[in-house]
Amino acid sequence: MPEFRKDPLLDRWVIIAPERSQRPIEFEHETYRPDGFDPFAEGNESSTPSELLAVRSHDSSPDGPGWRVRVVPNKFGALDPAGDPVIRNDGLYSAVDAVGSHEVVIECPHFEVNLSRLSAKNVEEVLGVYRDRLLTHERDPRLKYTVIFKNKGPAAGASLAHAHSQIMAIGFVPKDLSDELASARHHFETTGQCPYAEVLAQELTTASRIVFETPHFVVYCPYASRFAYEMKIVPRRPGSHFGQIQPEQIQDLAEVLKKALQKIESALSDPPYNFVLRTAPFRTGSLPYFRWHIEIYPRIARAAGFEWGTGCFINIAAPEDAAETLRSQAVD
Amino acid sequence: MPEFRKDPLLDRWVIIAPERSQRPIEFEHETYRPDGFDPFAEGNESSTPSELLAVRSHDSSPDGPGWRVRVVPNKFGALDPAGDPVIRNDGLYSAVDAVGSHEVVIECPHFEVNLSRLSAKNVEEVLGVYRDRLLTHERDPRLKYTVIFKNKGPAAGASLAHAHSQIMAIGFVPKDLSDELASARHHFETTGQCPYAEVLAQELTTASRIVFETPHFVVYCPYASRFAYEMKIVPRRPGSHFGQIQPEQIQDLAEVLKKALQKIESALSDPPYNFVLRTAPFRTGSLPYFRWHIEIYPRIARAAGFEWGTGCFINIAAPEDAAETLRSQAVD
């Protein structure tokens, strides 16, 4: 029997309906047809806008070769770095210029599609770049939040194959995050407990949804996952702001992210996926009721009329079954 | 310059970023590879579960040929008609059996992919079936809401090509709808006005987002559309419950829906799309602050990490430009 499950952190219901996995044409993959030219490769720096930040060797020059990770403005950005966000009203309607920074993090200089195949050191540098850009944006008083995410594969929204992620710094706190913060704060004020700590404790006790653990992180399939094989990476140590991540955590996180991605690639034959970093808004001070984390969404089924019309998702893989499958993948 | 726009009915922001339409590999289409057998065709009634309702000739028998529209349980349903929805708690988590009815509306007896190519009389019968199923579900005290939607094309979540829509009757009001109702109610209590009537008046005055009008309906591209070329069909006459639609409205709506779909098919080369009927919950009495309506979402770009991580959408077509393009499509 399918069931509705409520996410305690979000007050959001999903339908867990494994029966539907027997439906034909449910799993779909697509492949790239690259035309041979890689605008993100070392040596092709002139095909992107000028870099905002790069991890590069000391004897190299900006926008030249010699880098390992490179951040550039998105050539087709949805945000504009110039201007002030002033609200315009037109009758019932409101609009504001989309001021912000839309950036591409090129994760490696050579052509490689999977972040998981980069060295742990390389992934660590990518994560360090996320932190550094976030801290830079936090200093801009026009901005309130930075969304860091990755689209892997065309079905997950990527338009280029070379491994990359994106950063969007915006002037407001996104509704999903403000809902999550409000719900967590309410829990904290009611019970005195951080709900992320409580969920982590319950998951570690139950064990059935745990994928793997390391000294600094726990990886599990959330109880009310929206997506089949969804995973959450949560730090053991309290901390609401990713910008405050410590060196030993970032080093561990690089291994954790590699391993989590290798597991979904192995279990689901290299599926399209998104991941997103959820962190607290700028300049709030440390929040005792929130913990930054990473969510990974494999994109093997598609949101359709029901999801778009209701906000409720149908997930065809029970998180306990997904966790068992993911645990059993032997990856290096 | 891209801009953020707020939907006044939902308190929801989107990014309108036409600049991104220049991005390569943005528009994607997919085609079906049917294997030749059509489980929804007249004569193949035994390949579906027994019918719940059919519009059929007087001399025909249930689950035999002679029908024009047929409703059957979804063979791979996400809901179970039997049982009682009792909440189970497990520490921080809550679950409830997914009790409800998941149905398929087979829109015509012959193989046809596009609802828009059926006769107006046929479409009118489909809409009548929506109303009748809704009224039937309303009599079940376990149920609170019926979601009626269509997935057209594999990229919109359809797994079969033969024209069909779906009905899901559930025991709670979906979050998106309860948010919409709460926002509309707040507007009504603050201003004394129905926000749907006010938006309609502003759209008719502004005119730039109107696609077309008929005696009973207005079709427009919403100011803060989440999807490129999104359209909304709103009745001129107040009415919160689709179940109370009048015969002259349903006759007009059939023509309106056909024409709206023909316009997106013509403008966007037969794209995948979803539509969803938004109506008030069961047994609330008439709501002066809400009006039932249909939303059509062409699926020419894909939700990606930003959308899934924030709840905020990037729409690459300004609604004013979309409306102009849709207006200019000559359809019969």
XYZ file of C-alpha atoms in Angstrom:
664
model
C 0.000 0.000 0.000
C 1.471 3.386 -0.924
C 1.721 5.902 1.896
C 1.931 9.609 2.507
C 4.916 10.643 4.611
C 5.551 13.970 6.235
C 8.989 15.562 6.340
C 9.342 16.795 9.939
C 11.807 19.514 8.934
C 9.529 21.002 6.299
C 5.960 20.043 7.145
C 5.817 18.691 3.583
C 4.054 15.494 2.514
C 5.122 13.102 -0.245
C 3.580 9.914 -1.606
C 5.866 6.885 -1.358
C 4.517 4.536 -4.042
C 6.977 1.770 -4.978
C 4.179 -0.009 -6.877
C 4.510 2.600 -9.578
C 8.070 1.542 -10.365
C 6.556 -1.304 -12.403
C 5.046 1.255 -14.743
C 6.588 1.111 -18.221
C 8.866 3.919 -19.529
C 9.583 5.250 -16.094
C 13.368 5.381 -16.113
C 14.964 7.472 -18.778
C 18.501 8.420 -19.575
C 19.864 10.736 -22.146
C 23.317 11.246 -23.496
C 25.157 14.285 -24.662
C 26.118 14.806 -28.227
C 29.115 17.089 -27.710
C 30.247 18.839 -30.865
C 33.881 18.384 -29.984
C 34.669 21.850 -28.689
C 34.860 22.190 -24.894
C 34.479 25.849 -23.826
C 35.409 24.931 -20.240
C 38.722 23.213 -21.057
C 42.118 24.599 -20.097
C 43.403 26.619 -23.056
C 39.883 27.766 -24.034
C 39.631 30.446 -21.331
C 38.725 33.089 -23.911
C 35.405 31.310 -24.595
C 34.115 32.247 -21.127
C 33.750 35.662 -19.440
C 36.735 36.730 -17.290
C 37.265 34.665 -14.163
C 36.002 35.805 -10.750
C 38.199 33.362 -8.848
C 40.503 30.489 -9.709
C 42.604 27.930 -7.917
C 45.727 28.103 -10.062
C 49.484 27.660 -9.925
C 51.523 30.626 -8.722
C 53.266 31.141 -12.028
C 50.024 31.310 -14.047
C 47.924 34.352 -14.992
C 44.188 35.058 -14.699
C 42.190 33.812 -17.710
C 45.149 31.792 -18.887
C 45.995 28.095 -18.415
C 47.476 26.689 -15.186
C 44.258 26.478 -13.089
C 42.571 23.556 -11.335
C 39.172 25.115 -10.479
C 37.821 28.246 -12.130
C 34.777 30.455 -11.426
C 33.363 32.625 -14.227
C 30.118 34.581 -14.713
C 27.423 32.490 -16.403
C 27.434 33.619 -20.040
C 23.637 33.261 -20.121
C 23.044 34.437 -16.579
C 19.628 34.908 -14.994
C 20.988 37.619 -12.666
C 22.735 40.932 -13.242
C 25.592 42.037 -10.939
C 24.901 45.757 -11.479
C 22.054 47.786 -10.055
C 19.958 48.102 -6.964
C 16.951 45.937 -6.232
C 14.137 48.497 -5.980
C 10.559 47.212 -5.998
C 8.272 48.455 -8.799
C 4.511 48.145 -8.353
C 1.936 47.933 -11.131
C -1.556 47.552 -9.701
C -1.600 44.181 -7.985
C 1.814 43.235 -9.297
C 5.340 43.723 -7.970
C 8.670 43.318 -9.736
C 12.285 44.009 -8.888
C 15.404 43.910 -11.038
C 17.066 40.504 -10.732
C 20.259 41.846 -9.175
C 22.758 39.212 -8.115
C 25.574 37.035 -9.339
C 25.102 33.944 -11.502
C 28.370 32.040 -11.690
C 29.734 28.819 -13.136
C 32.279 26.759 -11.200
C 34.373 24.819 -13.705
C 35.422 21.874 -11.598
C 38.484 20.660 -13.509
C 40.683 21.832 -16.409
C 40.431 18.643 -18.498
C 37.290 17.201 -20.080
C 35.541 15.083 -17.472
C 31.789 14.669 -17.044
C 31.624 13.253 -13.516
C 32.699 15.216 -10.448
C 33.006 11.842 -8.711
C 35.956 10.885 -10.930
C 38.049 13.856 -9.862
C 40.635 13.358 -7.117
C 39.551 13.997 -3.536
C 42.007 16.908 -3.493
C 40.351 18.399 -6.574
C 36.850 18.033 -5.043
C 38.161 19.638 -1.858
C 39.290 22.646 -3.911
C 35.830 22.855 -5.524
C 34.214 22.900 -2.069
C 36.695 25.528 -0.928
C 35.684 27.672 -3.889
C 32.016 27.343 -2.886
C 32.921 28.601 0.593
C 35.062 31.462 -0.703
C 32.411 32.736 -3.135
C 29.761 32.513 -0.422
C 31.908 34.580 1.960
C 32.524 37.129 -0.802
C 28.786 37.474 -1.525
C 28.031 37.831 2.166
C 29.972 41.100 2.149
C 27.626 42.624 -0.485
C 24.801 44.315 1.468
C 22.418 43.961 -1.512
C 22.591 40.170 -1.261
C 20.922 37.901 1.294
C 21.529 34.360 0.111
C 23.715 32.210 -2.140
C 22.315 29.104 -3.815
C 25.020 26.570 -4.738
C 23.890 23.716 -6.940
C 24.857 21.281 -9.634
C 22.942 20.063 -12.687
C 24.465 16.854 -14.055
C 23.173 15.605 -17.407
C 20.684 17.217 -19.791
C 17.663 15.679 -18.056
C 18.798 17.454 -14.882
C 18.988 20.789 -16.689
C 22.665 20.909 -17.709
C 23.484 22.304 -21.118
C 27.205 21.495 -21.129
C 28.906 18.195 -20.318
C 32.228 19.340 -18.788
C 31.898 18.991 -14.987
C 30.609 22.235 -13.509
C 28.350 23.595 -10.803
C 26.582 26.914 -10.399
C 26.333 29.677 -7.842
C 23.465 32.171 -7.684
C 23.723 34.971 -5.128
C 20.378 36.730 -4.679
C 18.790 39.561 -2.729
C 16.176 37.520 -0.867
C 15.865 34.250 1.039
C 14.199 31.630 -1.221
C 10.735 30.550 -0.076
C 11.679 26.879 0.367
C 14.512 27.873 2.671
C 12.524 30.421 4.659
C 9.808 27.763 5.117
C 12.456 25.297 6.303
C 13.941 27.843 8.708
C 10.525 28.816 10.091
C 9.595 25.186 10.662
C 12.940 24.410 12.357
C 12.723 27.502 14.518
C 9.203 26.571 15.605
C 10.436 23.089 16.567
C 13.328 24.576 18.527
C 11.122 27.057 20.371
C 8.596 24.332 21.212
C 10.988 21.556 22.273
C 14.310 23.239 22.959
C 15.964 20.839 20.502
C 17.581 21.338 17.095
C 15.408 19.255 14.732
C 18.427 18.350 12.548
C 20.214 16.869 15.561
C 17.081 14.946 16.509
C 16.536 13.587 12.992
C 20.188 12.538 12.821
C 19.888 10.720 16.172
C 16.714 8.931 15.050
C 18.277 7.954 11.710
C 21.408 6.570 13.391
C 19.246 4.537 15.789
C 16.882 3.243 13.078
C 19.853 2.590 10.733
C 17.643 1.419 7.812
C 17.996 4.654 5.854
C 21.725 5.222 6.517
C 23.905 4.926 3.407
C 27.274 5.474 5.104
C 29.013 7.449 7.862
C 32.381 9.139 8.297
C 33.999 10.953 11.244
C 32.308 14.237 10.257
C 29.238 13.316 8.194
C 26.201 11.059 7.973
C 24.700 10.217 4.575
C 21.130 8.925 4.523
C 17.973 8.692 2.413
C 15.446 11.074 3.989
C 12.275 9.518 5.402
C 10.036 11.688 3.187
C 12.310 11.912 0.105
C 10.684 13.648 -2.871
C 12.993 11.955 -5.368
C 13.803 8.264 -5.787
C 17.267 7.562 -4.275
C 17.508 11.058 -2.800
C 20.367 11.434 -0.312
C 21.182 13.953 2.367
C 24.696 14.714 3.639
C 24.517 16.179 7.149
C 27.486 17.228 9.323
C 27.652 15.689 12.803
C 28.899 18.973 14.217
C 26.301 21.756 14.694
C 26.737 24.672 12.302
C 24.183 26.696 10.377
C 26.511 28.422 7.915
C 28.549 26.516 5.320
C 30.880 29.526 5.223
C 32.124 28.479 8.680
C 33.076 24.926 7.607
C 36.427 23.843 9.108
C 39.393 22.431 7.131
C 39.036 18.916 8.576
C 35.327 18.932 7.642
C 35.956 20.126 4.099
C 38.591 17.429 3.606
C 36.163 14.751 4.822
C 33.278 16.229 2.798
C 35.266 15.859 -0.429
C 35.546 12.100 0.163
C 31.898 11.893 1.246
C 30.563 13.700 -1.813
C 32.708 11.587 -4.169
C 31.506 8.397 -2.517
C 27.826 9.417 -2.445
C 27.926 10.294 -6.155
C 29.808 7.079 -7.017
C 27.071 5.132 -5.257
C 24.211 6.659 -7.240
C 26.230 6.338 -10.440
C 26.803 2.672 -9.700
C 23.242 1.924 -8.525
C 21.427 3.836 -11.278
C 23.786 3.559 -14.285
C 25.146 7.098 -14.224
C 21.826 8.959 -13.900
C 21.192 12.680 -14.315
C 21.130 14.371 -10.925
C 21.058 17.687 -9.088
C 22.623 18.553 -5.813
C 22.036 21.656 -3.761
C 23.758 23.096 -0.699
C 21.320 24.402 1.893
C 22.891 26.913 4.227
C 21.603 29.726 6.455
C 21.060 33.257 5.098
C 23.771 35.907 5.385
C 24.414 37.921 8.550
C 21.992 36.061 10.841
C 24.550 34.914 13.381
C 24.742 31.232 14.268
C 21.276 29.599 14.264
C 20.902 26.869 16.918
C 17.900 25.331 15.094
C 19.412 24.860 11.640
C 22.279 22.821 10.220
C 23.718 23.308 6.719
C 23.554 20.210 4.525
C 23.713 18.922 0.960
C 20.780 17.264 -0.810
C 21.336 15.027 -3.850
C 18.390 14.417 -6.199
C 18.777 11.684 -8.828
C 16.461 12.560 -11.713
C 15.208 9.187 -12.853
C 11.484 9.989 -12.869
C 9.872 13.208 -13.926
C 7.757 15.730 -12.083
C 4.420 15.882 -13.889
C 0.982 17.491 -13.617
C 0.316 16.120 -10.147
C 3.547 17.517 -8.697
C 3.293 20.890 -10.450
C -0.345 21.251 -9.541
C -0.091 20.311 -5.876
C 3.494 20.676 -4.631
C 3.196 17.035 -3.495
C 5.622 14.518 -5.012
C 5.214 10.865 -5.896
C 8.374 8.912 -5.095
C 8.495 5.400 -6.558
C 11.371 4.138 -4.374
C 10.897 3.592 -0.637
C 13.845 5.366 1.061
C 14.649 2.214 3.087
C 14.978 0.184 -0.141
C 16.981 2.948 -1.794
C 19.380 3.093 1.187
C 19.848 -0.668 1.123
C 20.675 -0.590 -2.590
C 23.058 2.333 -2.138
C 24.782 0.728 0.868
C 25.451 -2.405 -1.162
C 27.295 -0.591 -3.972
C 30.995 -1.288 -3.650
C 32.865 1.857 -4.636
C 36.487 2.768 -4.045
C 17.781 43.026 -17.334
C 16.104 39.950 -15.868
C 13.595 40.621 -13.107
C 11.958 38.955 -10.166
C 8.159 39.041 -10.267
C 5.734 38.219 -7.500
C 2.502 36.343 -8.134
C -0.101 38.296 -6.141
C -2.322 35.228 -5.747
C 0.419 33.089 -4.258
C 3.026 35.358 -2.766
C 5.509 33.457 -4.952
C 8.459 34.972 -6.809
C 9.879 33.892 -10.157
C 12.811 35.101 -12.235
C 11.829 36.285 -15.726
C 15.073 35.968 -17.715
C 14.512 36.050 -21.488
C 18.292 36.478 -21.979
C 18.691 32.808 -21.090
C 16.674 31.706 -24.111
C 19.843 32.219 -26.161
C 21.498 29.454 -24.187
C 22.249 26.393 -26.327
C 20.306 23.114 -25.847
C 17.447 24.767 -24.059
C 14.491 23.488 -26.038
C 14.037 19.793 -26.170
C 11.423 17.546 -27.626
C 11.031 13.846 -27.459
C 8.924 11.455 -29.440
C 7.194 8.289 -28.495
C 8.222 4.953 -29.825
C 4.880 3.145 -29.546
C 5.164 -0.609 -29.916
C 1.988 -0.816 -31.938
C -0.414 -2.011 -29.264
C -2.735 0.645 -27.816
C -4.158 -0.468 -24.442
C -6.540 2.509 -24.424
C -8.154 1.818 -27.824
C -11.766 0.714 -28.286
C -11.769 -3.087 -28.462
C -8.858 -3.385 -25.990
C -10.966 -2.721 -22.881
C -9.674 -5.916 -21.251
C -6.174 -4.447 -21.045
C -7.325 -1.899 -18.410
C -9.025 -2.414 -15.037
C -12.850 -2.297 -15.098
C -14.316 1.096 -15.893
C -15.544 3.468 -13.176
C -17.539 5.610 -15.585
C -17.974 5.872 -19.341
C -19.794 8.029 -21.828
C -21.101 5.314 -24.149
C -23.970 4.511 -26.495
C -27.135 3.134 -24.918
C -26.858 -0.237 -26.600
C -23.270 -0.862 -25.383
C -22.086 -2.646 -22.237
C -19.544 -1.654 -19.558
C -15.975 -2.655 -20.449
C -17.009 -3.337 -24.035
C -16.761 -1.145 -27.133
C -19.225 1.654 -27.927
C -17.811 4.366 -25.617
C -16.541 7.869 -26.339
C -14.823 8.713 -22.990
C -13.872 6.099 -20.424
C -12.561 6.333 -16.830
C -10.600 3.404 -15.374
C -8.436 2.951 -12.276
C -4.758 3.668 -12.979
C -3.148 0.240 -13.382
C -0.024 1.545 -11.597
C -1.837 3.791 -9.162
C -0.190 5.800 -6.396
C -3.347 5.630 -4.258
C -5.435 2.789 -2.867
C -9.238 3.057 -2.805
C -9.591 0.743 0.236
C -8.755 1.558 3.842
C -8.921 4.409 6.270
C -6.286 7.131 6.495
C -5.023 6.759 10.071
C -1.825 8.584 11.024
C 1.092 6.453 12.263
C 3.879 8.114 14.222
C 7.461 6.912 14.522
C 9.526 9.298 16.617
C 9.671 12.539 14.653
C 8.023 10.989 11.614
C 4.395 10.653 10.530
C 2.880 8.491 7.792
C -0.604 7.631 6.653
C -1.836 5.063 4.143
C -2.256 6.700 0.730
C -6.000 6.141 0.565
C -7.700 7.662 -2.458
C -8.570 7.070 -6.069
C -6.059 7.308 -8.919
C -7.911 7.216 -12.230
C -7.183 7.520 -15.936
C -9.585 9.368 -18.231
C -9.251 7.886 -21.723
C -10.301 10.835 -23.816
C -11.262 9.110 -27.058
C -11.785 5.560 -28.369
C -9.450 5.825 -31.388
C -5.674 6.393 -31.307
C -5.091 10.124 -31.103
C -2.269 11.846 -29.227
C -3.627 15.403 -28.997
C -6.741 16.310 -27.031
C -6.880 19.448 -29.184
C -7.658 17.361 -32.280
C -10.810 15.863 -30.795
C -14.159 17.447 -31.656
C -15.462 20.155 -29.330
C -18.311 17.795 -28.433
C -15.777 15.116 -27.437
C -13.772 17.568 -25.296
C -17.038 18.704 -23.683
C -17.719 15.092 -22.709
C -14.221 14.808 -21.205
C -14.857 17.933 -19.105
C -18.236 16.537 -18.058
C -16.494 13.384 -16.874
C -14.082 15.483 -14.779
C -17.076 17.169 -13.129
C -18.923 13.892 -12.548
C -15.940 12.124 -10.972
C -15.288 15.152 -8.759
C -18.887 15.147 -7.538
C -18.650 11.408 -6.867
C -15.445 11.819 -4.820
C -16.979 14.681 -2.869
C -19.510 12.219 -1.420
C -16.715 10.082 0.103
C -16.103 11.512 3.609
C -12.515 10.156 3.614
C -11.599 12.431 0.706
C -10.971 16.168 0.764
C -9.721 17.074 -2.695
C -9.531 15.880 -6.295
C -6.567 16.789 -8.484
C -7.386 16.660 -12.216
C -4.422 16.949 -14.536
C -2.944 15.945 -17.848
C 0.582 14.889 -18.771
C 1.130 15.179 -22.529
C 4.349 13.717 -23.941
C 7.087 11.761 -22.176
C 8.975 14.885 -21.101
C 5.815 15.966 -19.264
C 5.614 12.634 -17.436
C 3.272 10.665 -19.698
C 4.049 7.000 -20.243
C 1.397 6.299 -22.900
C 0.668 8.257 -26.076
C -3.115 7.755 -26.491
C -4.824 10.960 -25.261
C -5.637 10.656 -21.577
C -5.750 12.671 -18.381
C -5.631 11.660 -14.730
C -7.685 12.136 -11.613
C -6.312 11.745 -8.078
C -8.754 12.034 -5.213
C -6.953 12.439 -1.886
C -7.665 12.836 1.823
C -6.010 16.226 2.302
C -5.767 19.611 0.633
C -2.431 19.880 -1.231
C -0.029 22.433 0.210
C 0.143 24.554 -2.961
C -3.633 24.868 -2.957
C -3.947 25.578 0.759
C -1.263 28.271 0.372
C -3.188 29.748 -2.561
C -6.464 29.697 -0.604
C -4.842 31.265 2.474
C -3.303 34.046 0.391
C -6.595 34.735 -1.433
C -8.556 34.719 1.802
C -6.132 37.166 3.372
C -6.528 39.488 0.368
C -10.322 39.249 0.594
C -10.373 39.944 4.325
C -8.007 42.906 3.909
C -9.571 44.542 0.843
C -13.079 43.073 0.561
C -12.276 42.041 -3.022
C -11.818 38.657 -4.696
C -8.203 38.694 -5.924
C -9.088 36.582 -8.998
C -11.668 39.167 -10.082
C -9.141 41.939 -9.525
C -6.384 40.192 -11.476
C -8.823 39.514 -14.327
C -9.842 43.184 -14.404
C -6.208 44.326 -14.434
C -5.293 41.835 -17.176
C -8.223 42.930 -19.360
C -7.216 46.588 -18.919
C -3.496 45.981 -19.535
C -4.315 43.628 -22.473
C -0.646 42.746 -23.170
C -0.880 39.304 -21.528
C -4.313 38.340 -22.903
C -4.229 35.434 -25.390
C -7.952 35.376 -26.230
C -11.409 35.839 -24.710
C -14.802 34.172 -25.119
C -18.213 34.924 -23.592
C -17.404 32.838 -20.510
C -13.588 32.725 -20.227
C -10.408 34.766 -20.379
C -7.119 33.110 -21.366
C -3.907 34.908 -20.425
C -0.221 34.394 -19.621
C 0.147 35.053 -15.874
C 2.326 37.993 -14.852
C 4.606 35.765 -12.732
C 4.452 32.573 -14.853
C 6.793 29.824 -13.660
C 6.878 28.135 -17.069
C 7.611 29.649 -20.487
C 4.312 30.145 -22.392
C 2.245 29.222 -19.340
C -1.459 30.022 -19.757
C -4.351 30.408 -17.345
C -8.009 29.858 -18.257
C -10.225 31.776 -15.829
C -14.047 31.931 -15.898
C -15.594 35.396 -15.973
C -18.383 34.266 -13.650
C -17.463 33.868 -9.953
C -17.415 30.247 -8.782
C -15.002 28.445 -6.488
C -16.019 24.839 -7.283
C -15.596 23.302 -10.734
C -18.298 20.813 -9.726
C -20.830 23.653 -10.029
C -19.877 24.543 -13.619
C -22.969 25.267 -15.775
C -23.759 23.626 -19.144
C -23.189 26.822 -21.155
C -19.787 27.246 -19.438
C -18.709 23.682 -20.082
C -19.653 23.998 -23.758
C -17.600 27.194 -24.070
C -14.699 25.702 -22.060
C -14.369 22.819 -24.523
C -13.753 25.298 -27.361
C -11.450 27.377 -25.151
C -9.298 24.429 -24.093
C -9.016 23.150 -27.661
C -8.006 26.595 -28.907
C -5.490 27.208 -26.090
C -3.813 23.843 -26.747
C -3.800 24.403 -30.523
C -2.031 27.693 -29.927
C 0.796 26.205 -27.874
C 1.072 23.295 -30.323
C 1.354 25.764 -33.189
C 3.716 28.191 -31.415
C 6.025 25.569 -29.901
C 5.916 22.685 -32.418
C 3.721 20.315 -30.433
C 5.564 20.556 -27.092
C 5.113 18.336 -24.050
C 2.793 20.002 -21.548
C 0.829 19.565 -18.337
C -2.443 21.107 -17.405
C -4.063 21.107 -14.001
C -7.513 22.103 -12.803
C -7.429 24.102 -9.586
C -10.718 24.011 -7.727
C -11.799 24.530 -4.100
C -11.723 21.669 -1.565
C -14.813 19.553 -0.904
C -17.649 20.656 1.349
C -16.435 24.206 2.042
C -19.477 25.984 0.639
C -18.960 28.687 -1.973
C -15.746 30.677 -1.355
C -16.046 34.368 -2.312
C -12.241 34.767 -2.477
C -11.393 31.921 -4.857
C -12.240 31.091 -8.468
C -11.598 27.685 -10.092
C -9.305 27.798 -13.125
C -7.098 25.742 -15.412
C -3.328 26.228 -15.681
C -1.409 24.985 -18.734
C 2.364 24.456 -18.393
C 4.333 23.861 -21.619
C 7.444 21.872 -20.682
C 10.088 23.298 -22.973
C 12.735 23.983 -20.330
C 13.562 21.832 -17.349
C 13.434 22.494 -13.653
C 16.976 22.056 -12.334
C 18.990 22.420 -9.146
C 18.061 26.058 -8.629
C 14.313 25.397 -8.826
C 14.439 22.212 -6.720
C 16.671 23.849 -4.149
C 14.770 27.103 -3.754
C 11.179 26.741 -4.997
C 11.922 29.762 -7.214
C 11.628 29.276 -10.989
C 13.570 30.777 -13.860
C 11.275 31.505 -16.807
C 13.061 32.315 -20.056
C 10.019 33.816 -21.835
C 8.531 37.128 -20.718
C 4.760 36.517 -20.382
C 4.017 39.598 -22.531
C 6.132 38.173 -25.377
C 4.608 34.717 -24.922
C 1.085 36.166 -25.099
C 1.914 38.093 -28.252
C 3.262 34.955 -29.931
C 0.254 32.902 -28.812
C -2.214 35.577 -29.960
C -0.681 35.578 -33.428
C -1.137 31.829 -33.981
C -3.988 31.324 -36.429
C -5.884 28.213 -35.368
C -9.325 27.050 -36.427
